PDB file of C-alpha atoms in Angstrom:
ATOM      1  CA  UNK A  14    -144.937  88.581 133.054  1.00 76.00           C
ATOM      2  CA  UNK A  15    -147.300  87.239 135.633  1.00 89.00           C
ATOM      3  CA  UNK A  16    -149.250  90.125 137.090  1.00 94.00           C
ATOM      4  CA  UNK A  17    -150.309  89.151 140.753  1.00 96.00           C
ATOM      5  CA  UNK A  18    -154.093  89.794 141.444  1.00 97.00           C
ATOM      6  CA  UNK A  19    -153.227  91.380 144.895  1.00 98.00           C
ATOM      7  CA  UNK A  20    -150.197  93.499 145.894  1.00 98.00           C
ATOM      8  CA  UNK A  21    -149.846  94.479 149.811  1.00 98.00           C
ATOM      9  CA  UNK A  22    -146.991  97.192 150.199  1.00 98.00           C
ATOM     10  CA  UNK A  23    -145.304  98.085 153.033  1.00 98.00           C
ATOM     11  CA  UNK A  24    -144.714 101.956 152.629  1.00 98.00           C
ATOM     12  CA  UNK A  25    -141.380 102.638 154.765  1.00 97.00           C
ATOM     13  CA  UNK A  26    -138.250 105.020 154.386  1.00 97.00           C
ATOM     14  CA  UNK A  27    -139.859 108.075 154.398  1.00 96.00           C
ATOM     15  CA  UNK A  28    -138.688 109.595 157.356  1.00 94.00           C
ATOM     16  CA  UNK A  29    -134.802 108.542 156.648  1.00 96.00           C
ATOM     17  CA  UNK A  30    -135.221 109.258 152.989  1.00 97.00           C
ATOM     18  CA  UNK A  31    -136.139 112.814 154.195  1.00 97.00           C
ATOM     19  CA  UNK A  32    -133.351 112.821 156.836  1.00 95.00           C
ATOM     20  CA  UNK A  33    -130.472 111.705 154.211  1.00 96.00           C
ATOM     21  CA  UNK A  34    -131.387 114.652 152.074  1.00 96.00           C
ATOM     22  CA  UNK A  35    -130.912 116.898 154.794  1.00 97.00           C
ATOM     23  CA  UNK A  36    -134.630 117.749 154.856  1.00 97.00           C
ATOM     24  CA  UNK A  37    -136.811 117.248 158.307  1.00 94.00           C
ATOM     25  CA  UNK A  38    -138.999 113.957 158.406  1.00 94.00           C
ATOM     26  CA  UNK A  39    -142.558 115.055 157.327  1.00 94.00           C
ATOM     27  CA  UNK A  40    -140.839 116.249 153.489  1.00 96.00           C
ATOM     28  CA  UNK A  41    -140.548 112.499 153.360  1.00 96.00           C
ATOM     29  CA  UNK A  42    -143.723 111.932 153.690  1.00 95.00           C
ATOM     30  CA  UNK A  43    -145.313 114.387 151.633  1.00 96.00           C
ATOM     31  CA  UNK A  44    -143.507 112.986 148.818  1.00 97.00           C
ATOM     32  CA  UNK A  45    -144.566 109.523 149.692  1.00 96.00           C
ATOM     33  CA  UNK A  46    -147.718 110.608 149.616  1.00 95.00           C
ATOM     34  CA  UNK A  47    -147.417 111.573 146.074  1.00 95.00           C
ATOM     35  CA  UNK A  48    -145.680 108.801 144.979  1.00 97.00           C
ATOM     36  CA  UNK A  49    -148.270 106.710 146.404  1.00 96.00           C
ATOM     37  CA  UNK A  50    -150.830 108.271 143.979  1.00 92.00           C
ATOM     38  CA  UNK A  51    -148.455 107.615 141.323  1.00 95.00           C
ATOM     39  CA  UNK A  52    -148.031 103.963 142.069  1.00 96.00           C
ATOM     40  CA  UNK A  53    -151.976 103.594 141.788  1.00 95.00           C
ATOM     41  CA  UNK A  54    -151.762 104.228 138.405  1.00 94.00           C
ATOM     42  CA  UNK A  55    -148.852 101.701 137.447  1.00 96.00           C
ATOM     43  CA  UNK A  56    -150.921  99.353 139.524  1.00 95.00           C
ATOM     44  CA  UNK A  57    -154.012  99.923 137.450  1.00 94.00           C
ATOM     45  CA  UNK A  58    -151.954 100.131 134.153  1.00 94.00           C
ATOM     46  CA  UNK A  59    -150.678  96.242 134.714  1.00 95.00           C
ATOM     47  CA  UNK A  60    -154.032  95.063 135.460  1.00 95.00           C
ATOM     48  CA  UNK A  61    -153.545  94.412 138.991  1.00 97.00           C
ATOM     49  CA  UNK A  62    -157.118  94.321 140.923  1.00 98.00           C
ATOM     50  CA  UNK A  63    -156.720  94.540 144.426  1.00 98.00           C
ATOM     51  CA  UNK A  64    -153.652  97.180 146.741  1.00 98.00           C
ATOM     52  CA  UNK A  65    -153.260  97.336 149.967  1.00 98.00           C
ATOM     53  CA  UNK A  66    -150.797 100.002 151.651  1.00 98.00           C
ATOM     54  CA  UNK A  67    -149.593  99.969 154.973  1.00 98.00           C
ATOM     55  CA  UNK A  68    -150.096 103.850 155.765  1.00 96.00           C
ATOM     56  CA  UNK A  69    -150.382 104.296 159.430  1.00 96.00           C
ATOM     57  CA  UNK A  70    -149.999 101.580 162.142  1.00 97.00           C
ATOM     58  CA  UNK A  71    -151.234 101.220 165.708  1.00 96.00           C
ATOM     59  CA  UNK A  72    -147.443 101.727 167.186  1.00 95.00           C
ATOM     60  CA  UNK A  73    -147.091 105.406 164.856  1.00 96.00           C
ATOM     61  CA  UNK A  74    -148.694 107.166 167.392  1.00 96.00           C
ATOM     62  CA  UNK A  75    -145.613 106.658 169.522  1.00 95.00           C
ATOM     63  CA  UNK A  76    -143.779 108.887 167.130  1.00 94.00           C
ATOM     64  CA  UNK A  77    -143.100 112.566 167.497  1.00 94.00           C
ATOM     65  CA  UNK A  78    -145.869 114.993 168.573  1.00 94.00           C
ATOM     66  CA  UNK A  79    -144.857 117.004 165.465  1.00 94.00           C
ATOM     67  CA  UNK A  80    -144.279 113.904 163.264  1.00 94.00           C
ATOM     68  CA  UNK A  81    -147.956 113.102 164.114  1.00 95.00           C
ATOM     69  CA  UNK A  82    -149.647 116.171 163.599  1.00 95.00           C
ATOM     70  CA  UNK A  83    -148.036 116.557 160.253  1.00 95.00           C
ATOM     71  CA  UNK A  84    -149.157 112.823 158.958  1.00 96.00           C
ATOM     72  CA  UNK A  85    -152.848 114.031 160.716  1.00 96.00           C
ATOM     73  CA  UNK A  86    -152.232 117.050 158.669  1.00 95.00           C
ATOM     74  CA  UNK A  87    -151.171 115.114 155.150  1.00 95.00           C
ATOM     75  CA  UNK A  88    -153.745 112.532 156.021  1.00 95.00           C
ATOM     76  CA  UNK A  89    -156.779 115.387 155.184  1.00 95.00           C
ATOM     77  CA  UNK A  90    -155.047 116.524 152.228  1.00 94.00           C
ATOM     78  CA  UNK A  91    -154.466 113.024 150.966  1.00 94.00           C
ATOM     79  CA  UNK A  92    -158.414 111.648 151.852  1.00 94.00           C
ATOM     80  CA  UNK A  93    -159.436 114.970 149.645  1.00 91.00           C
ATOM     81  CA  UNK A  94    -157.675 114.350 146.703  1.00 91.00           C
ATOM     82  CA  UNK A  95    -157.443 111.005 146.492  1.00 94.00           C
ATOM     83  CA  UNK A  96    -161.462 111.437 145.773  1.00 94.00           C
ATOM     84  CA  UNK A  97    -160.031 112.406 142.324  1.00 92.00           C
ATOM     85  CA  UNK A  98    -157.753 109.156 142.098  1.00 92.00           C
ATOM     86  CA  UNK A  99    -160.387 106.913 142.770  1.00 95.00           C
ATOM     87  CA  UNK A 100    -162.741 108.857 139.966  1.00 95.00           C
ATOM     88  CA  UNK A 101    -159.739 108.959 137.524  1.00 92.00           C
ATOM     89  CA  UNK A 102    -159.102 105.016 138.106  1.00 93.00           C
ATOM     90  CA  UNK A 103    -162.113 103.849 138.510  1.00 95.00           C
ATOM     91  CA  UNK A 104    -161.066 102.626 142.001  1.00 97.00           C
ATOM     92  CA  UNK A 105    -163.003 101.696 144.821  1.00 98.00           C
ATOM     93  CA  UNK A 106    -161.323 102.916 148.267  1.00 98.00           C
ATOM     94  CA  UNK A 107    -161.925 100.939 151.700  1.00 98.00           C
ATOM     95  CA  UNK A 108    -160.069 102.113 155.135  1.00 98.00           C
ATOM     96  CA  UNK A 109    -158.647  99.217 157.181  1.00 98.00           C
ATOM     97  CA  UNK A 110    -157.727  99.457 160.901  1.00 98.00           C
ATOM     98  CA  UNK A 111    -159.598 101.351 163.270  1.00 97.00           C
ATOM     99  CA  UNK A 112    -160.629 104.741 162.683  1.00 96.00           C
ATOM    100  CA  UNK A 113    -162.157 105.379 165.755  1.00 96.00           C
ATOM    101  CA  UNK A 114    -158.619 106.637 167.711  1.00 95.00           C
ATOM    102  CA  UNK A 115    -158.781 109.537 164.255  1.00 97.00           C
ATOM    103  CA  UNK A 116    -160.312 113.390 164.849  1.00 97.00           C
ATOM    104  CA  UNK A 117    -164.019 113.776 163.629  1.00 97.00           C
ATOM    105  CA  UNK A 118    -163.281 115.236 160.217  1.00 97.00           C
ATOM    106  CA  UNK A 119    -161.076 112.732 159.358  1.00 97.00           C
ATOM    107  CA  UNK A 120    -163.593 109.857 160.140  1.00 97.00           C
ATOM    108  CA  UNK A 121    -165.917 112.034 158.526  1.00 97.00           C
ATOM    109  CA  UNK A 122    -163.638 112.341 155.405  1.00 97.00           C
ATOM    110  CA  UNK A 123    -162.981 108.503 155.357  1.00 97.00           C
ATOM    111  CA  UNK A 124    -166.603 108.526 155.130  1.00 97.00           C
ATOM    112  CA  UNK A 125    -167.176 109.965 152.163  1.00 97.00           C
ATOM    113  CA  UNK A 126    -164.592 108.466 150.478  1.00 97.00           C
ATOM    114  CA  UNK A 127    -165.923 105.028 150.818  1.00 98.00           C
ATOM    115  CA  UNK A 128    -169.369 106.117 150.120  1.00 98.00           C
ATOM    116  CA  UNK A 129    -168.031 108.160 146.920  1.00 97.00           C
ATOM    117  CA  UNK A 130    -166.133 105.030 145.878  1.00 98.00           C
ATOM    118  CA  UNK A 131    -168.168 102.209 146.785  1.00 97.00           C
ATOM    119  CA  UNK A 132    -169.531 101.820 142.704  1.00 97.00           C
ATOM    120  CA  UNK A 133    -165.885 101.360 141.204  1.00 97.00           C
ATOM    121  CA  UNK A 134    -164.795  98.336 140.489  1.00 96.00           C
ATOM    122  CA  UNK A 135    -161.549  98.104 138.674  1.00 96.00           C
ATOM    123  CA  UNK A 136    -158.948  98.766 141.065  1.00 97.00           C
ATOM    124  CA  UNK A 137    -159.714  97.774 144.759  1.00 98.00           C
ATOM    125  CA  UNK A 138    -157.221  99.600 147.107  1.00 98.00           C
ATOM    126  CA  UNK A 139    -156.936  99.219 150.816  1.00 98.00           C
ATOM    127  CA  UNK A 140    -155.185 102.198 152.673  1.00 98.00           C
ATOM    128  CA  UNK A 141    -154.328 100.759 156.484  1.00 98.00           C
ATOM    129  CA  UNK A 142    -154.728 103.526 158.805  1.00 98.00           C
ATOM    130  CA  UNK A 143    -154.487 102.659 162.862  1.00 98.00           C
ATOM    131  CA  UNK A 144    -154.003  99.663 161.205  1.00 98.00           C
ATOM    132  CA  UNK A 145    -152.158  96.422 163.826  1.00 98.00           C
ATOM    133  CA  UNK A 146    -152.736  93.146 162.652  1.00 98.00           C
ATOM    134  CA  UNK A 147    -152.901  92.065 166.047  1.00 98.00           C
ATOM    135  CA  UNK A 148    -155.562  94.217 166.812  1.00 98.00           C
ATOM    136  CA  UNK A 149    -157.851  93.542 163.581  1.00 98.00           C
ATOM    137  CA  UNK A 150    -157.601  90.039 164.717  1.00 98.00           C
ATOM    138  CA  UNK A 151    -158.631  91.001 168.255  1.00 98.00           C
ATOM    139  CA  UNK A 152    -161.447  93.005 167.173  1.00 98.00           C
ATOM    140  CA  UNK A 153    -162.405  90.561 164.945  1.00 98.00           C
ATOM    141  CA  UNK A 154    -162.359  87.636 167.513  1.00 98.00           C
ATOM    142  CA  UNK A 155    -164.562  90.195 170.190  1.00 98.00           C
ATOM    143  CA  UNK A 156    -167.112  90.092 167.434  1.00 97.00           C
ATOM    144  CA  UNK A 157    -167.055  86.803 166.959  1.00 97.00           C
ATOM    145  CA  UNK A 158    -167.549  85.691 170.460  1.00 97.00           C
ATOM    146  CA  UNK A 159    -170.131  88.253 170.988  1.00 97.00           C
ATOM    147  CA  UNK A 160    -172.203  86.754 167.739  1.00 97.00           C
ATOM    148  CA  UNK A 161    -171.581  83.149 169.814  1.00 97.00           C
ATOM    149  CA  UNK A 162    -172.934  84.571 172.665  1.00 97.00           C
ATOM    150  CA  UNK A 163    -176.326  85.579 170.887  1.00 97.00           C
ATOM    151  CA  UNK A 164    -176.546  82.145 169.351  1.00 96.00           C
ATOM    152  CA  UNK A 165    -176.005  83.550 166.276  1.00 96.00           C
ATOM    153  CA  UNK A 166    -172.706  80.873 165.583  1.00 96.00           C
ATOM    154  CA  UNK A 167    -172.040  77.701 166.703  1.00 96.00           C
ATOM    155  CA  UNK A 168    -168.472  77.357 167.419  1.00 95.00           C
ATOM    156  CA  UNK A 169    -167.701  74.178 166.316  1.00 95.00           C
ATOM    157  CA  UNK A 170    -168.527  75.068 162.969  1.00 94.00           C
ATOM    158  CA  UNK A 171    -166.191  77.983 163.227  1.00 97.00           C
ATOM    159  CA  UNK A 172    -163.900  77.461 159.903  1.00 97.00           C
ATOM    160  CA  UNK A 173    -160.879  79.716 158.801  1.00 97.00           C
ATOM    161  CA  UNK A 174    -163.588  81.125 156.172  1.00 97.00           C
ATOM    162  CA  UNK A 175    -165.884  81.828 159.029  1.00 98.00           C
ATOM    163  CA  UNK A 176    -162.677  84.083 160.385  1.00 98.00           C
ATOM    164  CA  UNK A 177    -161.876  85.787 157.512  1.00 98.00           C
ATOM    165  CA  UNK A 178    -165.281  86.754 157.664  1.00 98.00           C
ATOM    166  CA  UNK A 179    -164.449  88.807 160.810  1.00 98.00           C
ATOM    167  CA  UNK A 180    -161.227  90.358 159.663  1.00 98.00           C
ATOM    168  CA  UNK A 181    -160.939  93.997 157.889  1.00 98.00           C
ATOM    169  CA  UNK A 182    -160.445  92.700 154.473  1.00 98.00           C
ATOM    170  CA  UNK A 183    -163.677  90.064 154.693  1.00 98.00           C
ATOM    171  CA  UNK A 184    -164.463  89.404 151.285  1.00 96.00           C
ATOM    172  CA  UNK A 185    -160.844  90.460 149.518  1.00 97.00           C
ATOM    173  CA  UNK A 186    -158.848  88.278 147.870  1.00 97.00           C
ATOM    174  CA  UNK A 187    -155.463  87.328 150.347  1.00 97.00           C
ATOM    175  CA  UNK A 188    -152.510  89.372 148.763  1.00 97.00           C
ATOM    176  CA  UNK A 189    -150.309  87.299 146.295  1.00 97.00           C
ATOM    177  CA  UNK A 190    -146.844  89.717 147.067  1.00 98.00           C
ATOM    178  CA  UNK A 191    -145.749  91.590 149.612  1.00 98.00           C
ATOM    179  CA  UNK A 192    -143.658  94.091 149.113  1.00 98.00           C
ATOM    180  CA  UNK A 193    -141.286  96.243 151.896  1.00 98.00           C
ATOM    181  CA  UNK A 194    -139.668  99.149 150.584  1.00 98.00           C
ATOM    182  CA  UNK A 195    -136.499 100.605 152.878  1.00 97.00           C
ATOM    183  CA  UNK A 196    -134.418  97.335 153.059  1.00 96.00           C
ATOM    184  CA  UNK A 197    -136.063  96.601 156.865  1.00 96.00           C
ATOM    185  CA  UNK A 198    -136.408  92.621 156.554  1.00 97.00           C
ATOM    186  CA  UNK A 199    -140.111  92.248 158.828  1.00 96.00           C
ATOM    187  CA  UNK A 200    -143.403  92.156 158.483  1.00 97.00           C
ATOM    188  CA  UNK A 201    -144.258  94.820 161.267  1.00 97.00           C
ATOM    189  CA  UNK A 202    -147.658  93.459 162.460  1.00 98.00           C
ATOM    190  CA  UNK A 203    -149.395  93.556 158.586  1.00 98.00           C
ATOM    191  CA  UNK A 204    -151.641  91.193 157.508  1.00 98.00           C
ATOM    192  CA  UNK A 205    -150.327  88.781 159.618  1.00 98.00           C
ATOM    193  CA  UNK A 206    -153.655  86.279 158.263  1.00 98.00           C
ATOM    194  CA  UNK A 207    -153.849  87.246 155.284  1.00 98.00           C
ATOM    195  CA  UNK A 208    -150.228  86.891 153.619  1.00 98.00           C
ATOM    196  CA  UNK A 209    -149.807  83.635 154.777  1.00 96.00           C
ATOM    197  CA  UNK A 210    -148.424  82.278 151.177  1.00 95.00           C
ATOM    198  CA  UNK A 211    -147.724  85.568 149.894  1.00 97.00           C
ATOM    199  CA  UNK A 212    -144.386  86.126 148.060  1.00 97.00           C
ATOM    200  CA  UNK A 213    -142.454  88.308 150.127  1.00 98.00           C
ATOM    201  CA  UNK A 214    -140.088  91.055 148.481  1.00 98.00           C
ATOM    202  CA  UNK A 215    -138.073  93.430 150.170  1.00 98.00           C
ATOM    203  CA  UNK A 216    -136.082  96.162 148.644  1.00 98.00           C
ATOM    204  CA  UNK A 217    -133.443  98.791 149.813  1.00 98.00           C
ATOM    205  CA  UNK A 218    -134.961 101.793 147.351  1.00 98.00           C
ATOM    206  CA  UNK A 219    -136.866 103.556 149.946  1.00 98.00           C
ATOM    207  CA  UNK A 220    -140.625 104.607 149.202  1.00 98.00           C
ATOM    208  CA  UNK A 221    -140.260 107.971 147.750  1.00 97.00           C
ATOM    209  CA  UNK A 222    -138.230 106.704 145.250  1.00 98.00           C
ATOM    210  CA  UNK A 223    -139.751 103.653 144.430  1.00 98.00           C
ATOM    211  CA  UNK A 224    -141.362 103.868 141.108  1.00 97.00           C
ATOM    212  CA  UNK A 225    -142.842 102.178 138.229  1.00 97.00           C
ATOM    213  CA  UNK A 226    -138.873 100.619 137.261  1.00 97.00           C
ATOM    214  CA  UNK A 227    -138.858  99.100 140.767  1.00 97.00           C
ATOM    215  CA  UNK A 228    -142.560  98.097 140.631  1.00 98.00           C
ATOM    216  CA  UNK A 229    -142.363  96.060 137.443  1.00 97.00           C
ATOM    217  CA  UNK A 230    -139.051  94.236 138.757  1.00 97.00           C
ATOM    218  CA  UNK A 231    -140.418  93.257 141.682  1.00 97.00           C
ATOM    219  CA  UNK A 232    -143.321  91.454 140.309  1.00 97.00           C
ATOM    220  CA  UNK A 233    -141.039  89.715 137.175  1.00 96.00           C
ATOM    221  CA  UNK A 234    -139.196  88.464 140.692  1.00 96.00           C
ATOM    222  CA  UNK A 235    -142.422  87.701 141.830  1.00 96.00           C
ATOM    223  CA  UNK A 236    -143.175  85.983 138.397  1.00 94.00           C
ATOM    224  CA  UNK A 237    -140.058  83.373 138.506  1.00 93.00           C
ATOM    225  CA  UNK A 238    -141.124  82.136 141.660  1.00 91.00           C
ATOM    226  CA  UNK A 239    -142.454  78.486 141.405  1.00 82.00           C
ATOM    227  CA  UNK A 240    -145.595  79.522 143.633  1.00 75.00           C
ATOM    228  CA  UNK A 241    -146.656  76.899 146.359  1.00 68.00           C
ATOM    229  CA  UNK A 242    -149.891  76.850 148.786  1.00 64.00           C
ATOM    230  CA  UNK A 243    -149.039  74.710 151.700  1.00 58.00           C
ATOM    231  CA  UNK A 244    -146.829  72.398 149.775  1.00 55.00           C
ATOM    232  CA  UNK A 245    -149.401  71.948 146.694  1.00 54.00           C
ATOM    233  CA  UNK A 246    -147.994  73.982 143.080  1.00 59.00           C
ATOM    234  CA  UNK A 247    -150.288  76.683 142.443  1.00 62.00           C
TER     235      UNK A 247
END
């Protein structure tokens, strides 16, 4: 089985995995919460390097006062003990999005999580919280021009390496799958840049129940693909 070096997961269905058992929306993400910690361990176990989730986006704030509070709620717990993840696994945690729009104690929590990470080195996982591709690129972009301003970069040297530079994941490997959970058949404003020739898989199993079974048959999927960068074999 080819392992890919980077997986990027899309972490949907909670809410109507919740609802279909009868049970009100945040249950479904508590569990997928847990499962998530799970899933860092199969991840680890195959010898995959690099994880990004898609946790929180930019448009979730347009969800339910409750629904929010609860994920604010579930977002302290999870920043807390996923301390203990990273120490178990060895894993070095980053935050990508903007963290700004977030309550003091949770950018303080992010914080230390980073800083209590930052040594590890065999798993690298990415959590996306107030995380739009759209607006990581924007940001980005405002930094850029701002360094051009100050003479600080000429743009017609500007490459795609010089933008990647700019982006939240500047220095990470691009992810080699993608994977949706929930059967929804779009990308929903992640990573637009960087899964330009990522494999994309998308399953019905919704994330609470996807587990290490469903992991391990997406990437043999992943492993029968003939794999192509812009028309060149990889």
């Amino acid at each position: 089985m080819k392992v890919p070096n980077h997986i990027a997961i899309i972490l949907d269905g909670n809410g109507r995995w919740a609802k279909a058992k009868g049970m009100p929306r945040g249950y479904g993400h508590i569990k997928g919460c847990a499962n998530l910690e799970t899933i860092c361990d199969d991840i680890k176990d195959l010898g995959v390097k690099y994880l990004t989730v898609y946790a929180f986006s930019t448009e979730n704030w347009k969800r339910s006062r409750e629904e929010v509070e609860g994920l604010m709620k579930l977002f302290r717990s999870y920043l807390k003990k996923c301390m203990k993840s990273a120490e178990k696994n060895h894993m070095r945690v980053k935050i990508i999005g903007d963290p700004s729009a977030f309550a003091p104690d949770i950018q303080d929590k992010i914080r230390q999580l980073e800083e209590f990470s930052k040594d590890y080195d065999e798993l690298y996982f990415q959590i996306a919280l107030n995380y739009g591709s759209r607006d990581e690129i924007t940001r980005g972009m405002r930094r850029m021009a701002q360094d051009a301003a100050e003479g600080k970069l000429i743009p017609a040297q500007i490459t795609e390496e010089t933008i990647e530079g700019y982006l939240d994941t500047a220095g990470v490997p691009d992810p080699d799958l993608l994977i949706r959970t929930s059967g929804e058949l779009r990308i929903s404003n992640f990573l637009l840049w960087q899964i330009a020739y990522a494999e994309l898989i998308f399953t019905p199993v919704a994330w609470p129940d996807f587990d290490e079974e469903q992991l391990n048959a997406c990437i043999d999927e992943f492993s029968m693909r003939d794999r192509r960068y812009g028309g060149v074999k990889a």
